[in-house]
Coordinates of C-alpha atoms in Angstrom, one line a residue:
M199 CA 7.8 24.7 39.0
D200 CA 5.9 28.0 36.6
K201 CA 5.3 27.1 33.6
S202 CA 7.3 29.2 31.9
S203 CA 10.3 27.6 33.6
S204 CA 8.3 24.2 32.1
Q205 CA 8.5 25.7 29.1
N206 CA 11.8 26.6 28.8
R207 CA 13.4 23.2 29.6
A208 CA 11.1 21.8 27.5
Y209 CA 12.2 24.3 24.8
Q210 CA 15.9 23.6 25.3
H211 CA 15.8 19.2 23.7
L212 CA 13.9 21.6 19.8
Y213 CA 15.8 22.4 16.6
P214 CA 16.6 26.1 15.8
L215 CA 13.4 27.8 15.4
I216 CA 13.1 27.7 11.6
D217 CA 10.8 29.4 8.6
P218 CA 9.1 28.3 6.1
F219 CA 10.2 28.4 2.3
D220 CA 7.1 27.5 1.3
Q221 CA 3.5 28.4 2.1
K222 CA 0.2 27.9 0.4
M223 CA -3.9 28.0 0.9
L224 CA -4.9 24.6 -0.6
N225 CA -8.4 24.5 -1.9
V226 CA -9.4 20.8 -0.8
G227 CA -13.4 21.7 -1.8
D228 CA -16.7 21.6 0.1
G229 CA -15.5 25.3 0.8
H230 CA -12.5 24.5 2.1
R231 CA -9.3 25.9 1.7
I232 CA -6.3 24.5 4.2
Y233 CA -3.0 26.1 5.8
V234 CA 0.2 24.2 4.0
E235 CA 3.4 24.8 4.7
Q236 CA 7.0 23.4 4.2
C237 CA 10.3 23.7 6.5
G238 CA 13.8 22.5 6.6
N239 CA 15.1 20.3 3.4
P240 CA 13.0 20.4 0.3
Q241 CA 15.2 17.4 -0.7
G242 CA 14.8 15.7 2.9
V243 CA 12.5 12.8 4.1
P244 CA 8.9 13.9 4.4
V245 CA 7.4 14.8 7.7
V246 CA 3.5 15.8 8.4
V247 CA 2.8 17.3 11.6
L248 CA -0.8 16.4 13.1
H249 CA -1.8 18.3 15.0
G250 CA -4.2 17.7 18.0
G251 CA -7.7 19.1 19.2
P252 CA -9.8 18.6 17.3
G253 CA -9.1 22.6 16.1
G254 CA -5.8 23.1 17.6
G255 CA -4.1 24.4 14.9
C256 CA -0.4 23.9 14.0
S257 CA 2.3 26.7 15.8
P258 CA 6.0 27.6 14.9
T259 CA 7.3 25.3 18.0
M260 CA 6.3 22.2 15.9
R261 CA 9.2 23.0 13.2
R262 CA 11.6 22.2 16.0
Y263 CA 11.0 18.8 16.7
F264 CA 13.5 17.5 13.2
D265 CA 16.5 18.1 12.0
P266 CA 16.0 20.9 8.8
A267 CA 19.0 19.2 7.5
V268 CA 17.7 15.7 6.6
Y269 CA 13.7 16.3 6.9
R270 CA 11.6 17.8 4.7
I271 CA 8.8 19.4 7.6
I272 CA 4.4 19.9 6.4
L273 CA 2.7 21.5 9.0
F274 CA -1.0 21.6 8.0
D275 CA -4.5 23.9 9.6
Q276 CA -7.1 21.2 9.9
R277 CA -10.2 22.5 8.8
G278 CA -11.9 24.9 10.1
C279 CA -8.8 26.1 12.9
G280 CA -5.5 28.3 12.3
R281 CA -5.6 29.7 9.3
S282 CA -7.2 27.5 7.1
R283 CA -10.5 28.6 6.3
P284 CA -13.3 28.8 6.9
H285 CA -13.2 29.4 10.6
A286 CA -14.9 27.6 13.1
S287 CA -16.7 25.7 10.6
V288 CA -18.0 21.9 11.4
T289 CA -19.9 22.4 8.2
A290 CA -18.7 19.1 5.7
N291 CA -15.5 18.6 8.9
T292 CA -15.2 14.7 9.8
T293 CA -12.2 12.4 9.9
W294 CA -12.9 11.0 7.4
H295 CA -12.7 14.8 5.4
L296 CA -9.4 15.3 7.2
V297 CA -8.2 11.6 5.4
R298 CA -8.9 12.4 2.9
D299 CA -7.0 16.6 2.8
I300 CA -4.1 14.8 4.0
E301 CA -3.5 12.7 0.7
T302 CA -4.7 15.3 -1.4
I303 CA -1.3 17.5 0.4
R304 CA 0.7 14.4 -0.6
E305 CA -0.2 14.5 -3.8
R306 CA 0.0 18.2 -4.6
L307 CA 3.3 17.8 -3.3
D308 CA 4.1 14.9 -5.5
I309 CA 5.2 12.5 -2.2
D310 CA 4.9 8.6 -2.3
R311 CA 5.8 7.7 1.7
W312 CA 6.1 10.0 4.3
I313 CA 6.7 9.5 8.4
V314 CA 3.7 10.9 9.9
F315 CA 3.6 12.4 13.5
G316 CA 1.1 13.4 16.1
G317 CA -0.2 14.1 19.0
S318 CA -3.1 13.7 21.1
W319 CA -6.1 14.4 18.7
G320 CA -3.5 13.6 16.0
A321 CA -2.9 10.6 16.7
T322 CA -6.3 9.0 16.4
L323 CA -6.2 10.9 12.8
A324 CA -3.1 9.2 11.9
L325 CA -4.0 6.2 13.1
A326 CA -7.2 6.6 10.5
Y327 CA -5.3 8.0 7.9
A328 CA -2.4 4.6 8.1
E329 CA -5.0 2.3 8.9
T330 CA -7.2 4.1 5.1
H331 CA -3.5 4.1 3.5
P332 CA -1.0 2.0 5.1
D333 CA 1.6 2.0 1.8
R334 CA 1.6 5.5 2.3
A335 CA 2.6 5.3 5.8
A336 CA 6.7 4.2 5.8
F337 CA 6.6 5.5 10.0
L338 CA 4.4 6.7 13.2
A339 CA 5.1 8.7 15.8
L340 CA 2.4 9.0 18.3
R341 CA 2.5 11.0 21.1
G342 CA -0.4 10.9 24.0
V343 CA -3.0 8.7 22.6
F344 CA -6.4 8.9 22.2
L345 CA -8.4 6.5 20.3
M346 CA -11.6 8.2 20.7
T347 CA -13.1 4.9 21.8
R348 CA -16.0 5.9 24.6
S349 CA -14.6 5.1 27.9
E350 CA -11.7 8.0 26.3
L351 CA -14.4 10.5 26.2
D352 CA -16.1 9.1 29.4
W353 CA -13.2 10.1 32.0
F354 CA -12.4 13.1 30.4
Y355 CA -15.8 14.7 30.3
G356 CA -18.1 11.9 32.7
G357 CA -16.6 12.4 35.8
G358 CA -13.3 10.0 36.3
A359 CA -10.9 13.0 35.4
G360 CA -13.1 15.4 37.9
H361 CA -11.6 12.6 40.9
F362 CA -9.0 13.8 40.5
W363 CA -9.2 18.2 39.7
P364 CA -12.5 17.9 41.7
D365 CA -12.6 21.6 42.0
L366 CA -12.0 22.4 38.2
W367 CA -14.3 19.9 36.9
A368 CA -17.3 21.0 39.4
D369 CA -16.6 25.4 38.2
F370 CA -16.8 23.5 34.0
L371 CA -20.4 22.0 35.3
S372 CA -21.5 24.9 36.6
L373 CA -22.6 26.3 33.4
L374 CA -25.0 23.9 32.8
P375 CA -28.5 23.5 34.6
E376 CA -28.3 20.8 37.2
A377 CA -30.4 19.1 35.0
E378 CA -27.5 18.6 31.7
R379 CA -24.9 18.4 33.7
G380 CA -25.1 14.2 33.7
D381 CA -23.3 14.9 29.8
P382 CA -22.0 17.9 29.1
I383 CA -20.9 17.3 25.6
A384 CA -24.2 17.6 25.2
G385 CA -24.5 20.6 27.3
Y386 CA -21.5 22.5 26.3
N387 CA -22.7 21.0 22.4
R388 CA -26.3 23.2 22.8
R389 CA -24.0 26.1 23.5
L390 CA -21.2 26.7 21.4
F391 CA -23.6 25.9 18.5
S392 CA -26.5 28.6 19.7
G393 CA -25.3 30.9 17.2
D394 CA -25.0 33.7 19.8
L395 CA -21.5 34.7 19.7
T396 CA -21.0 36.1 23.4
T397 CA -22.5 32.3 23.9
E398 CA -20.3 30.6 22.1
I399 CA -16.8 32.8 23.3
R400 CA -17.8 31.9 26.8
F401 CA -18.7 28.7 26.9
G402 CA -15.5 27.9 24.6
R403 CA -13.8 29.5 26.9
A404 CA -14.8 27.1 29.9
W405 CA -14.2 24.2 27.0
A406 CA -10.7 25.1 26.3
A407 CA -10.0 26.1 30.2
W408 CA -10.7 22.8 31.7
E409 CA -8.2 21.4 28.4
N410 CA -5.3 23.2 29.5
A411 CA -5.7 22.7 33.3
L412 CA -5.2 19.5 33.0
A413 CA -2.1 19.5 29.9
S414 CA 0.8 19.8 32.1
I415 CA 2.1 17.5 34.8
N416 CA 2.8 20.4 36.4
S417 CA -0.5 22.4 36.7
D418 CA -1.5 24.4 38.8
G419 CA -4.7 24.0 38.4
R420 CA -5.5 27.4 36.5
G421 CA -5.9 26.6 32.3
G422 CA -5.4 30.7 31.5
E423 CA -7.9 32.3 29.4
S424 CA -7.2 31.5 25.8
P425 CA -8.1 34.2 22.7
P426 CA -12.0 34.3 22.1
E427 CA -11.5 33.7 18.6
Y428 CA -9.7 30.1 19.1
A429 CA -10.9 29.1 21.5
R430 CA -14.6 29.0 19.3
A431 CA -12.8 27.2 17.3
F432 CA -11.3 24.9 19.5
S433 CA -13.9 24.3 21.3
R434 CA -17.1 23.7 18.9
L435 CA -14.6 21.5 16.3
E436 CA -13.4 19.4 20.1
N437 CA -17.0 19.1 20.6
H438 CA -18.6 18.7 17.3
Y439 CA -16.4 15.4 16.8
F440 CA -16.9 14.2 20.1
I441 CA -20.3 14.1 19.5
N442 CA -20.2 12.4 17.1
G443 CA -18.5 10.1 18.5
G444 CA -15.1 10.6 16.1
F445 CA -17.3 9.7 12.9
F446 CA -16.1 6.2 13.2
E447 CA -18.5 3.7 13.0
A448 CA -18.1 1.7 15.9
D449 CA -16.5 2.1 19.1
G450 CA -12.4 1.0 19.6
Q451 CA -12.4 0.9 15.6
L452 CA -8.9 2.4 15.6
L453 CA -7.9 -1.3 16.6
D454 CA -10.4 -3.7 15.8
N455 CA -8.7 -2.6 12.5
I456 CA -4.6 -2.0 14.0
G457 CA -4.1 -5.8 11.7
L458 CA -3.9 -3.2 8.8
L459 CA -0.2 -1.5 10.3
R460 CA 1.2 -4.9 11.4
N461 CA 4.2 -4.3 9.0
T462 CA 3.9 -0.2 10.0
P463 CA 7.4 0.3 12.6
A464 CA 5.6 3.2 14.9
A465 CA 7.6 5.1 18.3
V466 CA 4.6 5.7 20.8
V467 CA 5.9 8.5 23.2
Q468 CA 3.6 8.2 26.6
G469 CA 3.2 10.6 29.4
R470 CA 2.8 8.5 32.3
Y471 CA 0.9 10.9 34.4
D472 CA -1.1 11.5 31.3
M473 CA -4.5 12.8 32.3
I474 CA -6.2 13.9 29.6
C475 CA -5.6 10.7 27.3
P476 CA -4.3 8.0 30.5
P477 CA -1.3 5.6 29.0
R478 CA -3.8 2.8 29.2
A479 CA -4.4 3.6 25.3
A480 CA -1.2 4.2 24.2
Y481 CA 0.0 0.6 26.0
D482 CA -3.3 -1.4 24.7
L483 CA -2.0 -0.3 20.1
A484 CA 2.1 -0.5 21.1
S485 CA 0.6 -3.8 22.3
A486 CA -1.5 -4.7 19.5
M487 CA 1.2 -3.5 16.7
P488 CA 3.9 -5.9 16.3
M489 CA 6.6 -3.5 14.9
A490 CA 5.8 -0.2 18.0
R491 CA 7.7 0.3 20.7
L492 CA 6.4 2.8 23.4
H493 CA 8.1 5.0 25.3
M494 CA 6.6 5.9 28.7
V495 CA 8.6 9.1 29.9
T496 CA 7.9 8.8 33.7
R497 CA 7.0 12.6 35.4
A498 CA 5.1 13.6 32.0
G499 CA 1.5 14.5 31.5
H500 CA 0.4 15.4 28.2
A501 CA 0.6 18.1 26.8
L502 CA 3.7 18.2 23.7
S503 CA 5.7 20.6 25.4
E504 CA 6.3 18.8 28.5
P505 CA 10.6 18.6 28.9
G506 CA 10.9 14.5 29.2
I507 CA 7.7 14.2 26.0
S508 CA 10.0 16.8 23.8
A509 CA 13.0 15.4 24.5
E510 CA 12.1 11.6 24.0
L511 CA 10.8 12.4 20.7
V512 CA 13.3 14.8 19.3
R513 CA 15.1 11.5 20.2
V514 CA 12.6 9.4 18.2
M515 CA 13.2 11.9 15.1
D516 CA 16.7 11.6 15.4
G517 CA 16.9 8.1 15.9
L518 CA 15.5 7.7 12.4
R519 CA 18.2 8.9 11.0
D520 CA 19.8 6.2 10.8
D521 CA 17.2 3.9 10.1
L522 CA 15.9 5.9 7.1
G523 CA 17.2 3.6 4.5
A524 CA 15.3 0.8 6.1
L525 CA 12.3 2.7 5.7
G526 CA 12.0 3.0 2.1
L527 CA 13.0 6.7 1.9
A528 CA 16.7 8.9 1.7
T529 CA 17.5 12.3 2.3
H530 CA 19.8 14.8 -0.1
A531 CA 21.4 17.5 1.0

């Protein structure tokens, strides 16, 4: 199946594309301004969407997972990526800066509690936010769970996934001198932050291509060539977070602190054949949360655009419409 056919199947499950009713650049301090938009029902149930990466940015398609008559849909580009400025900057850019930004958005929009929706790195950030502000997260909708543990990074950047894709893994390593191939995160870090724009773009595209090629279960092994500025920002931000262990104090911190979310309902949507974020993390997370339900999608990989993933996420959000009262949330037409 080609990529366009797979995407068309994914999009048939989604709501029609809508335009924002509100867009702004929000000054969050530290020299950063972030792009924020609102779509759907201005009086609806608020849901904040956390994009992946780090550094992926939000897209118009992300608005389409929610009934626009029911939900007030809030999307934003995290520091350093998308339409946020300064572009590709890692200064004052950590998990905890982003958690603070989410709270700033909530306060500026005068929202008491909201649904937090995130996939991949967005799931990591959703958990970090909810554990910091458990009284503000009414429900977690998580996809392609990534807990930012050493074992997960070793899987994807230490050769684990490379056992399934040895040709692409060899290509990814080939840009580095042999002496640096044992730690590609560090090797790429030196080039992504070299100060030479041509080098940063070259290595940024290679970093992004390795991840993109493994995102879909229907991958033909070609990750595509990302636009240069996108690839540079995405790869610099992702590498910055990974080389710093997500800025967590301890490996496995999110699971260690999961008791803070014992009363938080959640849906965990996971592709059975996710090559980027293997299902073990989703299983461990759902097992540790008394009010979580694991939705294992049988024939799906990692990407948000996977047809089975998209359909299940829409089902989760549509299913919440009958439980909004129990969550302490309400909507107004």
